[in-house]
Short mmCIF file of C-alpha atoms and ligand atoms in Angstrom, two decimals:
data_model
loop_
_atom_site.label_atom_id
_atom_site.label_comp_id
_atom_site.label_asym_id
_atom_site.label_seq_id
_atom_site.Cartn_x
_atom_site.Cartn_y
_atom_site.Cartn_z
CA MET A 15 17.81 2.79 -14.79
CA PRO A 16 14.13 3.74 -14.25
CA ALA A 17 14.62 5.03 -10.75
CA THR A 18 12.84 7.26 -8.31
CA PRO A 19 15.58 9.65 -7.17
CA ALA A 20 15.06 10.10 -3.50
CA GLY A 21 18.28 11.18 -1.85
CA SER A 22 18.45 13.63 1.00
CA ALA A 23 18.82 17.20 -0.18
CA THR A 24 21.50 18.00 2.38
CA ARG A 25 23.84 15.11 1.59
CA LEU A 26 26.14 14.43 -1.33
CA ALA A 27 25.44 10.73 -1.02
CA GLN A 28 22.30 9.82 -2.93
CA LEU A 29 19.95 6.87 -2.76
CA SER A 30 17.92 5.84 -5.75
CA ILE A 31 15.11 3.30 -5.89
CA ASP A 32 14.52 1.26 -9.03
CA THR A 33 10.79 0.66 -8.99
CA ALA A 34 10.94 -1.55 -12.10
CA ALA A 35 13.31 -3.86 -10.20
CA LEU A 36 10.81 -3.97 -7.33
CA GLN A 37 8.12 -5.06 -9.80
CA HIS A 38 10.46 -7.61 -11.34
CA ASN A 39 11.18 -9.11 -7.91
CA LEU A 40 7.45 -9.39 -7.18
CA GLN A 41 7.17 -11.44 -10.37
CA ARG A 42 9.97 -13.66 -9.03
CA VAL A 43 7.92 -14.22 -5.88
CA LYS A 44 4.98 -15.29 -8.06
CA HIS A 45 7.31 -17.59 -9.99
CA PHE A 46 8.45 -19.32 -6.78
CA ALA A 47 4.97 -19.45 -5.21
CA PRO A 48 2.53 -19.63 -8.13
CA GLN A 49 -0.37 -21.06 -6.09
CA SER A 50 -0.33 -18.47 -3.32
CA ARG A 51 -1.46 -14.93 -2.93
CA VAL A 52 1.28 -12.42 -2.12
CA MET A 53 1.28 -10.17 0.90
CA ALA A 54 4.19 -7.81 0.24
CA VAL A 55 5.94 -6.88 3.48
CA ILE A 56 6.59 -3.13 3.47
CA LYS A 57 7.22 -2.53 7.17
CA ALA A 58 9.94 -0.15 8.40
CA ASN A 59 9.32 2.24 5.52
CA ALA A 60 9.56 -0.67 3.06
CA TYR A 61 12.95 -1.73 4.44
CA GLY A 62 14.14 1.84 3.94
CA HIS A 63 12.94 2.13 0.33
CA GLY A 64 10.06 4.50 1.06
CA VAL A 65 6.71 2.93 1.85
CA ILE A 66 4.67 5.07 -0.53
CA THR A 67 7.07 4.47 -3.42
CA ALA A 68 7.10 0.74 -2.70
CA ALA A 69 3.34 0.40 -2.27
CA ARG A 70 2.76 2.24 -5.53
CA ALA A 71 5.24 0.05 -7.41
CA LEU A 72 3.90 -3.16 -5.87
CA ASP A 73 0.27 -2.62 -6.81
CA GLU A 74 0.14 -6.16 -8.21
CA ALA A 75 0.59 -7.61 -4.74
CA ASP A 76 -2.62 -9.01 -3.21
CA ALA A 77 -2.06 -7.29 0.14
CA PHE A 78 0.53 -5.39 2.15
CA ALA A 79 1.93 -6.23 5.57
CA LEU A 80 3.17 -3.61 8.02
CA ALA A 81 4.62 -4.06 11.48
CA MET A 82 2.60 -1.40 13.24
CA THR A 83 -0.82 0.21 13.21
CA ALA A 84 0.56 3.69 12.49
CA GLU A 85 2.27 2.38 9.35
CA ALA A 86 -1.00 0.96 8.04
CA LEU A 87 -2.86 4.18 8.86
CA GLN A 88 -0.19 6.11 6.94
CA LEU A 89 -0.99 4.03 3.84
CA ARG A 90 -4.74 4.55 4.23
CA ALA A 91 -4.15 8.31 4.67
CA ALA A 92 -2.18 8.27 1.41
CA GLY A 93 -5.19 6.73 -0.32
CA PHE A 94 -4.15 3.07 -0.59
CA GLU A 95 -7.22 0.85 -0.55
CA GLN A 96 -5.48 -2.53 -0.70
CA ARG A 97 -5.81 -5.21 1.95
CA LEU A 98 -3.47 -4.42 4.83
CA LEU A 99 -2.27 -6.52 7.75
CA VAL A 100 -0.53 -5.28 10.90
CA LEU A 101 1.94 -8.00 11.90
CA GLN A 102 2.33 -6.95 15.55
CA GLY A 103 -1.34 -6.08 15.91
CA PHE A 104 -2.84 -3.44 18.18
CA GLN A 105 -1.53 -2.35 21.60
CA ASN A 106 -4.71 -0.83 23.04
CA SER A 107 -8.42 -0.37 22.38
CA ASP A 108 -7.95 2.90 20.46
CA GLU A 109 -5.65 1.20 17.98
CA LEU A 110 -8.10 -1.67 17.68
CA ALA A 111 -10.92 0.73 16.83
CA GLN A 112 -8.73 2.56 14.29
CA LEU A 113 -7.83 -0.70 12.56
CA ALA A 114 -11.49 -1.64 12.29
CA GLU A 115 -12.53 1.80 11.11
CA HIS A 116 -9.98 1.64 8.28
CA GLN A 117 -10.63 -2.03 7.55
CA ILE A 118 -7.09 -3.12 8.35
CA ALA A 119 -6.58 -6.73 9.41
CA THR A 120 -4.68 -7.50 12.59
CA VAL A 121 -2.52 -10.26 13.95
CA VAL A 122 -3.49 -11.46 17.43
CA HIS A 123 -0.46 -12.99 19.09
CA HIS A 124 -1.00 -12.37 22.80
CA GLU A 125 -3.56 -12.86 25.54
CA SER A 126 -3.60 -9.08 26.16
CA GLN A 127 -4.87 -8.53 22.60
CA LEU A 128 -7.46 -11.27 22.86
CA ALA A 129 -8.75 -9.70 26.08
CA LEU A 130 -9.13 -6.32 24.30
CA LEU A 131 -10.97 -8.00 21.42
CA GLU A 132 -13.37 -9.68 23.83
CA LYS A 133 -14.33 -6.27 25.20
CA TYR A 134 -14.66 -4.76 21.72
CA SER A 135 -17.97 -4.63 19.90
CA GLY A 136 -17.50 -2.06 17.10
CA THR A 137 -17.03 -2.58 13.36
CA LYS A 138 -15.79 -6.08 12.61
CA LEU A 139 -12.22 -6.68 11.51
CA ASP A 140 -10.27 -9.65 10.15
CA VAL A 141 -7.93 -11.41 12.54
CA TRP A 142 -4.86 -13.56 11.89
CA LEU A 143 -4.26 -15.84 14.88
CA LYS A 144 -0.51 -16.12 15.36
CA LEU A 145 0.91 -19.47 16.38
CA ASP A 146 4.34 -19.87 17.87
CA THR A 147 5.56 -22.97 16.06
CA GLY A 148 9.15 -22.65 17.25
CA MET A 149 10.49 -19.11 16.91
CA HIS A 150 9.41 -18.26 20.48
CA ARG A 151 9.05 -14.56 19.79
CA LEU A 152 5.34 -13.88 19.19
CA GLY A 153 2.33 -16.16 19.15
CA PHE A 154 0.27 -18.72 21.02
CA GLU A 155 1.33 -22.29 21.69
CA PRO A 156 -0.19 -24.46 18.94
CA ALA A 157 -1.86 -26.61 21.59
CA LEU A 158 -3.88 -23.56 22.67
CA ALA A 159 -5.18 -22.89 19.16
CA PRO A 160 -8.59 -24.60 19.52
CA GLN A 161 -9.30 -22.64 22.67
CA MET A 162 -8.17 -19.35 21.08
CA VAL A 163 -10.29 -20.00 18.01
CA THR A 164 -13.33 -20.64 20.18
CA ARG A 165 -12.76 -17.35 21.96
CA LEU A 166 -12.22 -15.45 18.70
CA ARG A 167 -15.41 -16.94 17.23
CA ALA A 168 -17.29 -15.63 20.23
CA CYS A 169 -16.04 -12.05 19.65
CA SER A 170 -18.67 -9.86 17.99
CA GLY A 171 -15.92 -7.65 16.52
CA VAL A 172 -14.16 -10.45 14.65
CA ALA A 173 -14.96 -11.07 10.97
CA GLN A 174 -12.67 -13.63 9.25
CA ILE A 175 -10.17 -15.72 11.22
CA ARG A 176 -6.92 -16.84 9.57
CA LEU A 177 -3.76 -18.57 10.80
CA ILE A 178 -0.23 -17.21 10.68
CA SER A 179 3.19 -18.32 11.90
CA HIS A 180 6.80 -17.26 11.27
CA PHE A 181 10.05 -19.16 10.69
CA ALA A 182 13.13 -18.76 12.85
CA ASN A 183 15.68 -20.37 10.51
CA ALA A 184 14.25 -20.53 7.00
CA ASP A 185 17.35 -18.81 5.57
CA VAL A 186 19.06 -22.20 6.04
CA ILE A 187 16.84 -24.52 4.00
CA ASP A 188 17.80 -27.79 5.70
CA ASN A 189 17.64 -26.49 9.27
CA ASN A 190 15.72 -29.07 11.35
CA LEU A 191 13.45 -26.50 12.95
CA ASN A 192 11.85 -25.64 9.58
CA ILE A 193 10.20 -29.04 9.15
CA SER A 194 9.09 -29.16 12.77
CA GLN A 195 7.54 -25.68 12.47
CA ILE A 196 5.70 -26.65 9.28
CA GLU A 197 4.39 -29.89 10.83
CA SER A 198 3.19 -28.12 13.91
CA PHE A 199 1.42 -25.48 11.79
CA ILE A 200 -0.20 -28.07 9.50
CA LYS A 201 -1.51 -30.00 12.48
CA VAL A 202 -3.46 -26.97 13.70
CA ASN A 203 -4.43 -25.88 10.22
CA ASN A 204 -5.92 -29.30 9.40
CA SER A 205 -8.50 -28.98 12.14
CA PHE A 206 -9.85 -25.70 10.72
CA GLU A 207 -10.76 -24.39 7.30
CA PHE A 208 -8.84 -21.15 7.68
CA GLU A 209 -6.60 -19.43 5.18
CA ALA A 210 -3.02 -19.76 6.34
CA SER A 211 0.35 -18.05 5.95
CA MET A 212 3.87 -19.00 7.00
CA ALA A 213 6.43 -18.19 4.33
CA ASN A 214 8.78 -15.22 4.47
CA SER A 215 11.20 -14.69 1.54
CA SER A 216 13.53 -17.53 2.40
CA ALA A 217 10.62 -19.96 2.67
CA VAL A 218 9.13 -18.61 -0.58
CA VAL A 219 12.34 -19.69 -2.30
CA GLY A 220 13.41 -22.69 -0.24
CA LEU A 221 10.37 -24.29 1.44
CA PRO A 222 7.52 -24.69 -1.08
CA GLN A 223 5.60 -26.93 1.34
CA SER A 224 5.15 -23.83 3.54
CA HIS A 225 3.48 -21.61 0.93
CA PHE A 226 -0.17 -22.23 1.92
CA ASP A 227 -2.71 -19.55 0.86
CA TRP A 228 -0.59 -16.46 1.43
CA VAL A 229 3.18 -15.86 1.25
CA ARG A 230 4.78 -12.89 3.01
CA PRO A 231 7.98 -11.88 1.20
CA GLY A 232 9.97 -8.87 2.33
CA ILE A 233 13.69 -8.87 1.64
CA MET A 234 13.55 -10.62 -1.74
CA LEU A 235 11.30 -7.86 -3.09
CA TYR A 236 14.16 -5.47 -2.42
CA GLY A 237 16.55 -7.62 -4.43
CA SER A 238 18.56 -9.15 -1.63
CA SER A 239 19.10 -12.88 -1.23
CA PRO A 240 17.02 -14.49 1.53
CA LEU A 241 19.13 -17.67 1.60
CA VAL A 242 22.51 -18.23 3.19
CA GLY A 243 24.97 -19.23 0.48
CA ARG A 244 22.85 -18.19 -2.53
CA SER A 245 23.32 -14.86 -4.27
CA ALA A 246 20.41 -12.63 -5.25
CA ALA A 247 21.53 -12.82 -8.89
CA GLU A 248 21.36 -16.65 -8.82
CA LEU A 249 17.75 -16.35 -7.66
CA GLY A 250 16.92 -13.92 -10.46
CA LEU A 251 16.46 -10.96 -8.12
CA LYS A 252 17.44 -7.44 -9.12
CA PRO A 253 18.86 -4.84 -6.74
CA VAL A 254 16.39 -2.06 -5.98
CA MET A 255 18.36 0.43 -3.88
CA THR A 256 21.54 2.11 -5.10
CA LEU A 257 23.75 4.15 -2.78
CA GLN A 258 26.15 6.45 -4.60
CA ALA A 259 28.41 9.35 -3.67
CA PRO A 260 30.97 11.54 -5.43
CA VAL A 261 34.72 11.51 -5.02
CA ILE A 262 35.68 14.73 -3.21
CA ALA A 263 39.47 14.26 -3.06
CA VAL A 264 42.22 12.16 -4.60
CA LYS A 265 45.48 11.86 -2.72
CA GLN A 266 48.93 10.41 -3.40
CA LEU A 267 50.30 8.37 -0.46
CA ARG A 268 53.79 7.11 0.23
CA ALA A 269 54.63 3.69 1.64
CA GLY A 270 54.12 3.86 5.40
CA ASP A 271 51.34 6.47 5.34
CA SER A 272 48.18 5.52 7.21
CA VAL A 273 44.61 6.55 6.46
CA GLY A 274 41.76 7.77 8.67
CA TYR A 275 40.83 7.71 12.36
CA GLY A 276 42.92 5.39 14.46
CA SER A 277 45.42 5.07 11.58
CA LEU A 278 44.01 1.58 11.13
CA TRP A 279 45.28 1.00 7.60
CA THR A 280 48.82 1.70 6.49
CA CYS A 281 50.03 1.29 2.92
CA ASN A 282 53.17 -0.74 2.36
CA HIS A 283 53.74 0.77 -1.09
CA ASP A 284 53.19 4.14 -2.76
CA THR A 285 49.56 4.38 -3.84
CA ARG A 286 46.62 6.73 -4.37
CA VAL A 287 43.39 6.95 -2.42
CA ALA A 288 40.06 8.63 -3.12
CA CYS A 289 37.88 10.16 -0.44
CA ILE A 290 34.17 9.60 -1.14
CA ALA A 291 31.38 11.69 0.41
CA ALA A 292 29.43 8.90 2.11
CA GLY A 293 29.79 7.77 5.68
CA TYR A 294 27.88 6.29 8.55
CA ALA A 295 25.57 9.35 8.61
CA ASP A 296 24.34 8.07 5.25
CA GLY A 297 23.72 4.61 6.65
CA TYR A 298 26.96 3.10 5.40
CA PRO A 299 28.07 0.57 8.05
CA ARG A 300 30.87 1.90 10.24
CA HIS A 301 32.07 -1.64 10.80
CA ALA A 302 32.85 -2.31 7.13
CA PRO A 303 36.52 -3.35 7.18
CA SER A 304 39.33 -2.41 4.82
CA GLY A 305 38.87 -4.35 1.60
CA THR A 306 35.08 -3.98 1.46
CA PRO A 307 34.33 -3.37 -2.25
CA VAL A 308 33.35 0.01 -3.73
CA GLN A 309 32.68 0.42 -7.46
CA LEU A 310 34.52 3.28 -9.20
CA LYS A 311 35.06 3.85 -12.92
CA GLY A 312 33.90 0.33 -13.71
CA GLN A 313 36.35 -1.24 -11.24
CA ARG A 314 36.03 -2.72 -7.78
CA CYS A 315 38.23 -0.86 -5.33
CA GLY A 316 38.76 -1.69 -1.67
CA LEU A 317 37.88 0.46 1.33
CA VAL A 318 40.83 1.55 3.45
CA GLY A 319 40.78 2.73 7.05
CA ARG A 320 37.80 3.56 9.21
CA ILE A 321 34.48 4.83 7.89
CA SER A 322 33.93 8.44 8.98
CA MET A 323 30.61 10.18 9.55
CA ASP A 324 30.55 11.88 6.15
CA SER A 325 33.25 10.13 4.16
CA LEU A 326 35.14 6.96 3.47
CA CYS A 327 38.38 6.23 1.60
CA VAL A 328 39.24 3.67 -1.06
CA GLU A 329 42.58 2.66 -2.51
CA LEU A 330 42.91 3.46 -6.21
CA GLY A 331 46.33 2.13 -7.16
CA ASP A 332 46.70 3.25 -10.79
CA LEU A 333 42.99 3.72 -11.45
CA ASP A 334 42.31 7.03 -13.14
CA VAL A 335 39.82 8.77 -10.86
CA ALA A 336 39.03 12.49 -10.50
CA VAL A 337 37.06 14.64 -8.11
CA GLY A 338 33.40 14.46 -9.11
CA ASP A 339 33.48 10.85 -10.29
CA ILE A 340 30.62 8.87 -8.77
CA ALA A 341 31.23 5.80 -6.65
CA GLU A 342 28.66 3.06 -6.05
CA LEU A 343 28.62 1.81 -2.45
CA TRP A 344 25.96 -0.77 -3.30
CA GLY A 345 23.54 -1.31 -6.16
CA GLN A 346 23.95 -2.88 -9.61
CA HIS A 347 27.63 -3.81 -9.29
CA ILE A 348 28.24 -4.26 -5.58
CA SER A 349 25.44 -6.20 -3.92
CA VAL A 350 24.19 -4.95 -0.58
CA ASP A 351 24.51 -8.56 0.58
CA GLU A 352 28.25 -8.47 -0.06
CA VAL A 353 28.71 -5.21 1.86
CA ALA A 354 26.56 -6.54 4.71
CA SER A 355 28.57 -9.72 4.89
CA CYS A 356 31.86 -7.75 4.98
CA ALA A 357 30.46 -5.61 7.79
CA GLY A 358 29.21 -8.60 9.80
CA THR A 359 25.54 -7.76 9.42
CA ILE A 360 22.58 -8.44 7.11
CA SER A 361 21.25 -6.46 4.17
CA TYR A 362 18.02 -5.71 6.07
CA GLU A 363 19.94 -3.50 8.49
CA LEU A 364 21.89 -1.62 5.81
CA LEU A 365 18.79 -0.95 3.71
CA CYS A 366 16.85 0.36 6.71
CA GLN A 367 19.74 2.54 7.88
CA ALA A 368 20.42 4.07 4.47
CA GLY A 369 16.72 4.68 3.89
CA ASN A 370 16.33 6.32 7.29
CA ALA A 371 19.35 8.53 6.65
CA ALA A 372 17.88 9.72 3.36
CA ASN A 373 14.31 10.12 4.67
CA LEU A 374 12.70 8.33 1.76
CA VAL A 375 8.91 8.28 1.50
C1 PLP B 411 9.44 -9.12 8.33
C2 PLP B 411 8.50 -10.28 8.25
C3 PLP B 411 8.32 -11.00 7.07
C4 PLP B 411 9.19 -10.79 5.85
O1 PLP B 411 10.45 -11.40 6.09
P1 PLP B 411 11.61 -11.41 4.96
O2 PLP B 411 12.67 -12.25 5.57
O3 PLP B 411 12.03 -10.00 4.78
O4 PLP B 411 10.99 -11.99 3.74
C5 PLP B 411 7.33 -11.96 7.04
N1 PLP B 411 6.57 -12.22 8.14
C6 PLP B 411 6.74 -11.57 9.30
C7 PLP B 411 5.89 -11.90 10.47
C8 PLP B 411 7.71 -10.58 9.40
O5 PLP B 411 7.88 -9.95 10.57
#
């Protein structure tokens, strides 16, 4: 696998990032949204994959989106000259000036930002006006859009104006809110000639009528399914992150023995278990229950007992496993979506946690 090895030097668990898979997944985005330009979302250190690695691999994207100003400045400092957008925008006038200086576009989602822009008269920057079409997190009421646009047009520091909104429920294609959000966005968009953007990964795949000029995929680039009930493989996406760790002990158990903290799992037959050197300090979810799959020697084994800080245990039965064999916690064989679903969370969280634990760049 053409991977960038990027595990933490102090841990036995290792993360690797398959940059060719990242590029493949970008092509899948272009397949699903052939008419739109692609703004690759690489916030939160590219969902844990390392923002520099990801930005380098995704050089065929038309722009990059970050959550915060400091993330965009980090890319500029590393020499990236692509178009950048900060999805949460600036928090104060210093940040605003830095964005303009480095020609980074900003979202404006709140009156406090508009007020700062109205006082600002430095280098012009591009602004994406954020509309709250139904998520009720960030953005202006659509009915206020004409007024906001008038104010933005009067700002000497504003270059291009564009429109942006975000879905609350696009991971469920037939959720009623999706259509109402799209209609509300189109209504505003029709009265202006602005470029527009709505679609995250799930809408890239499931809501083609929301593609507009720019799509903003995140999770699908990293090879995880954005849709409830559809696997990444079905959508032609390839896993990018692999989390692996070696077996550090193999143990014979007798019926009635229990494994790990809290003695949560007890075997009702004689069996063997392997202890693997990955735990929640490596970003593996502590809430993964017994039975969560782990790949060893070409077989799927099941977790047993609680996840520890630096280790976890799997039942081997008769499987021939020795100290030093490498287990895959997620990657090619075990999808991160499956582990996330076992642990009652989403892949986004596991990818970010594992990436943070390994300090990828
Ligand atoms: C994170 C984010 C995205 C990407 O979402 P995915 O579900 O990862 O595709 C797009 N737009 C905004 C505003 C975001 O915050």
